[in-house]
Coordinates of C-alpha atoms in Angstrom, one line a residue:
M1 CA -103.1 37.1 -89.2
P2 CA -101.2 38.4 -92.0
C3 CA -98.8 41.3 -91.2
R4 CA -96.4 43.5 -93.2
R5 CA -93.3 45.3 -92.1
S6 CA -92.8 49.1 -93.4
E7 CA -89.2 49.4 -93.1
P8 CA -87.2 49.5 -96.0
G9 CA -85.0 46.3 -96.8
S10 CA -87.1 44.0 -94.5
R11 CA -89.1 41.0 -95.6
A12 CA -92.2 41.8 -97.7
S13 CA -94.5 40.0 -95.5
C14 CA -95.1 37.3 -93.0
T15 CA -98.0 35.3 -91.6
I16 CA -98.5 34.5 -87.9
W17 CA -100.6 31.6 -87.5
W18 CA -101.1 29.3 -84.5
P19 CA -101.7 25.9 -85.2
T20 CA -99.8 24.3 -82.3
A21 CA -101.8 25.9 -79.5
W22 CA -105.3 26.0 -81.3
G23 CA -104.9 22.3 -82.7
V24 CA -104.5 21.1 -79.2
I25 CA -107.5 23.2 -77.9
V26 CA -109.5 21.7 -80.4
I27 CA -108.6 18.2 -79.4
Q28 CA -109.0 19.3 -75.8
A29 CA -112.5 20.6 -76.3
Q30 CA -113.4 17.4 -78.0
G31 CA -112.4 15.4 -75.1
A32 CA -114.3 17.8 -72.7
Q33 CA -117.4 17.5 -74.7
R34 CA -117.3 13.6 -74.7
A35 CA -116.6 13.6 -70.9
I36 CA -118.8 16.0 -69.6
D37 CA -121.9 13.9 -68.9
T38 CA -120.1 10.7 -67.8
T39 CA -117.0 11.8 -66.1
P40 CA -117.3 15.6 -65.0
E41 CA -113.9 15.6 -63.2
Q42 CA -112.1 14.6 -66.6
A43 CA -114.1 17.2 -68.4
R44 CA -113.1 19.7 -65.7
A45 CA -109.4 18.8 -66.1
A46 CA -109.6 19.1 -69.9
L47 CA -111.1 22.8 -69.6
R48 CA -108.3 23.8 -67.1
S49 CA -105.9 22.4 -69.7
I50 CA -107.6 24.4 -72.5
E51 CA -107.3 27.6 -70.3
S52 CA -103.7 26.8 -69.9
T53 CA -103.0 26.1 -73.4
G54 CA -104.9 29.4 -74.5
R55 CA -102.9 31.5 -72.0
T56 CA -99.5 30.1 -73.3
G57 CA -100.7 30.8 -77.2
L58 CA -101.5 34.4 -76.1
E59 CA -98.1 34.9 -74.4
E60 CA -96.3 33.6 -77.6
M61 CA -98.4 35.8 -79.7
R62 CA -97.8 38.9 -77.8
R63 CA -93.9 38.0 -77.8
L64 CA -93.9 37.4 -81.4
L65 CA -95.7 40.3 -82.3
G66 CA -93.1 42.3 -80.3
L67 CA -90.3 40.9 -82.6
L68 CA -92.0 42.7 -85.6
A69 CA -90.7 45.9 -84.0
E70 CA -87.0 44.5 -83.7
D71 CA -84.1 44.8 -86.1
P72 CA -84.9 43.0 -89.3
G73 CA -81.5 41.4 -89.3
Q74 CA -82.2 39.6 -86.1
E75 CA -85.6 38.2 -87.4
A76 CA -84.4 35.0 -89.1
V77 CA -82.4 33.8 -86.0
T78 CA -85.3 34.7 -83.5
T79 CA -88.2 33.3 -85.5
T80 CA -86.6 30.0 -86.0
R81 CA -86.1 29.8 -82.3
S82 CA -89.8 30.3 -81.7
Q83 CA -90.9 27.5 -83.9
P84 CA -91.9 24.1 -82.5
T85 CA -89.5 21.3 -82.8
L86 CA -89.6 17.4 -82.6
A87 CA -88.3 17.6 -78.9
E88 CA -91.8 19.2 -78.1
V89 CA -93.8 16.1 -79.4
P90 CA -93.8 14.5 -75.9
D91 CA -95.2 17.8 -74.4
L92 CA -97.9 17.8 -77.3
V93 CA -98.9 14.0 -76.6
S94 CA -99.1 14.6 -72.6
R95 CA -101.5 17.5 -73.4
V96 CA -103.7 15.4 -75.6
R97 CA -103.4 12.7 -72.8
D98 CA -104.6 15.4 -70.2
A99 CA -107.8 15.9 -72.4
G100 CA -108.4 12.2 -71.6
L101 CA -107.8 11.1 -75.1
P102 CA -105.3 8.1 -75.4
V103 CA -102.2 8.5 -77.3
D104 CA -99.1 6.3 -77.2
L105 CA -95.5 7.9 -78.3
R106 CA -92.5 5.7 -79.4
V107 CA -89.2 7.3 -80.6
E108 CA -86.6 4.8 -82.0
G109 CA -83.1 5.2 -83.6
D110 CA -80.4 7.7 -83.1
V111 CA -82.2 10.8 -81.9
R112 CA -80.7 14.0 -82.9
R113 CA -81.5 17.6 -83.8
L114 CA -82.2 18.0 -87.5
A115 CA -82.4 21.3 -89.6
P116 CA -84.8 23.7 -88.4
G117 CA -87.2 23.2 -91.3
L118 CA -87.3 19.4 -90.8
E119 CA -87.9 19.7 -87.1
L120 CA -91.0 21.9 -87.6
T121 CA -92.3 20.2 -90.6
G122 CA -92.1 16.8 -88.4
F123 CA -93.8 18.5 -85.4
R124 CA -96.7 19.8 -87.9
V125 CA -97.2 16.4 -89.4
V126 CA -97.6 14.7 -85.8
Q127 CA -99.9 17.6 -84.8
E128 CA -102.1 17.4 -87.9
A129 CA -102.3 13.9 -87.9
V130 CA -103.3 13.4 -84.3
T131 CA -105.9 16.1 -84.6
N132 CA -107.3 14.6 -87.6
A133 CA -107.5 11.1 -85.9
F134 CA -109.5 12.4 -82.9
K135 CA -111.6 14.7 -85.5
H136 CA -112.6 11.8 -87.6
A137 CA -112.4 8.6 -85.4
G138 CA -113.2 10.0 -81.8
A139 CA -111.3 9.1 -78.6
V140 CA -109.7 5.9 -80.0
P141 CA -106.3 4.8 -79.1
V142 CA -103.5 6.6 -81.4
A143 CA -100.1 5.4 -81.7
V144 CA -97.2 7.8 -82.7
C145 CA -93.7 6.6 -83.8
L146 CA -90.8 8.6 -84.8
R147 CA -88.2 6.5 -86.2
Y148 CA -84.9 8.3 -86.8
G149 CA -82.5 6.3 -89.4
A150 CA -79.2 7.1 -90.9
T151 CA -80.6 9.4 -93.9
A152 CA -84.3 9.7 -92.9
L153 CA -86.8 10.3 -90.2
D154 CA -90.1 8.2 -90.5
I155 CA -93.3 9.3 -88.9
D156 CA -96.1 7.1 -88.4
V157 CA -99.5 8.1 -86.7
T158 CA -102.0 5.4 -86.6
D159 CA -105.6 5.0 -84.9
V160 CA -107.8 2.1 -84.7
G161 CA -111.0 3.5 -85.9
G162 CA -112.4 6.2 -88.3
A163 CA -111.0 5.0 -91.5
A164 CA -114.1 5.4 -93.6
D165 CA -114.3 9.2 -92.6
Q166 CA -111.0 9.9 -93.1
Q167 CA -110.6 8.3 -96.3
A168 CA -113.6 10.4 -97.3
T169 CA -111.7 13.5 -96.6
S170 CA -108.1 12.6 -97.6
G171 CA -108.1 15.4 -100.2
G172 CA -108.9 17.7 -97.4
Q173 CA -106.6 20.9 -96.6
G174 CA -105.0 19.0 -93.5
L175 CA -103.4 16.2 -95.6
I176 CA -102.7 18.8 -98.6
G177 CA -100.9 20.9 -96.2
M178 CA -98.9 18.2 -94.7
R179 CA -97.9 16.7 -98.0
E180 CA -96.7 20.2 -99.3
R181 CA -94.6 20.6 -96.2
V182 CA -93.1 17.3 -96.5
R183 CA -92.5 17.7 -100.4
L184 CA -90.5 20.8 -99.8
Y185 CA -87.7 18.6 -98.1
G186 CA -87.8 15.8 -100.8
G187 CA -90.2 13.8 -98.6
T188 CA -93.3 11.7 -99.2
L189 CA -96.4 11.4 -97.2
D190 CA -98.8 8.5 -97.5
A191 CA -102.4 8.3 -95.8
G192 CA -105.1 5.7 -96.2
P193 CA -107.1 3.1 -94.1
C194 CA -105.3 0.0 -92.5
P195 CA -106.1 -3.4 -93.9
G196 CA -107.5 -4.5 -90.3
G197 CA -109.4 -1.1 -89.6
G198 CA -108.2 2.3 -88.5
F199 CA -106.3 4.9 -90.4
A200 CA -102.6 5.5 -90.9
V201 CA -100.3 8.4 -91.9
H202 CA -96.8 7.7 -92.9
A203 CA -94.2 10.5 -93.7
R204 CA -90.6 10.1 -94.6
L205 CA -88.2 13.0 -94.6
P206 CA -84.8 12.8 -95.9
T207 CA -82.5 14.2 -93.2
E208 CA -79.7 15.4 -95.6
V209 CA -81.3 17.3 -98.1
E210 CA -81.8 21.0 -98.9
P211 CA -85.6 22.4 -99.2
L212 CA -86.9 22.8 -102.6

C-alpha cells in the first residue's frame, strides 16, 4: 500500500506493508485447512487465532496511517518503534503453534537488544523461513534457533521435510528478499536441502556494522 506525503520537507514516499500479520494468517489458514476434517476443534482454534491476528493487524494499520498526518520530524522515531523486533519471535512462534503447527524455538548466548535495523531483519528472516517451511513442507516439525555471539547473530530455521519443493523455488522472491535484507547489514544467508532430508536456512548478521 504505497503512500506519499504532501508536506514540504517530508520524506518523498513510504510503503506500508504487513508481512508480520499476513504471514502468520497464511500459516494459520494452512493449519486450519489441514485440520478441518480430522480435528475440527483444532481448526476452530486456528480460525479464532486468524480473527485475532487480523484484528491486531487492522488496529496497527489504523495507528500507523495516523502517523502519516503527524509532524515529519517525529516520523523516524515513531516508525522505528512500530517495527517488530527479535523479542517478538516467541510470540510469532506461539501463534504458529496455536494454529497446530509444530515449531520449536531455542535462544542461545548473550541475548541483547541490537540496532533497530538488525532487530527487524532478524525477525523477518525467521518469519519468512517459517512461512516457507510450512508452505512447501506442510505441518512438519520446524526448529528455530537464535544464537547471539560476541560479534554476530546466527539464525537457523530447519524443517524435516520439503527439501525438493523449497530447492526448486530457492530463487523465489522470499529468499531473494531475505538475502537482500541480510546483505544490507553485511551479513550472509544460505538456504538449501539438509544431507539427511529437510531444508535449512542459515543467516549470519554482524552486530557491530553499519548498513550498506
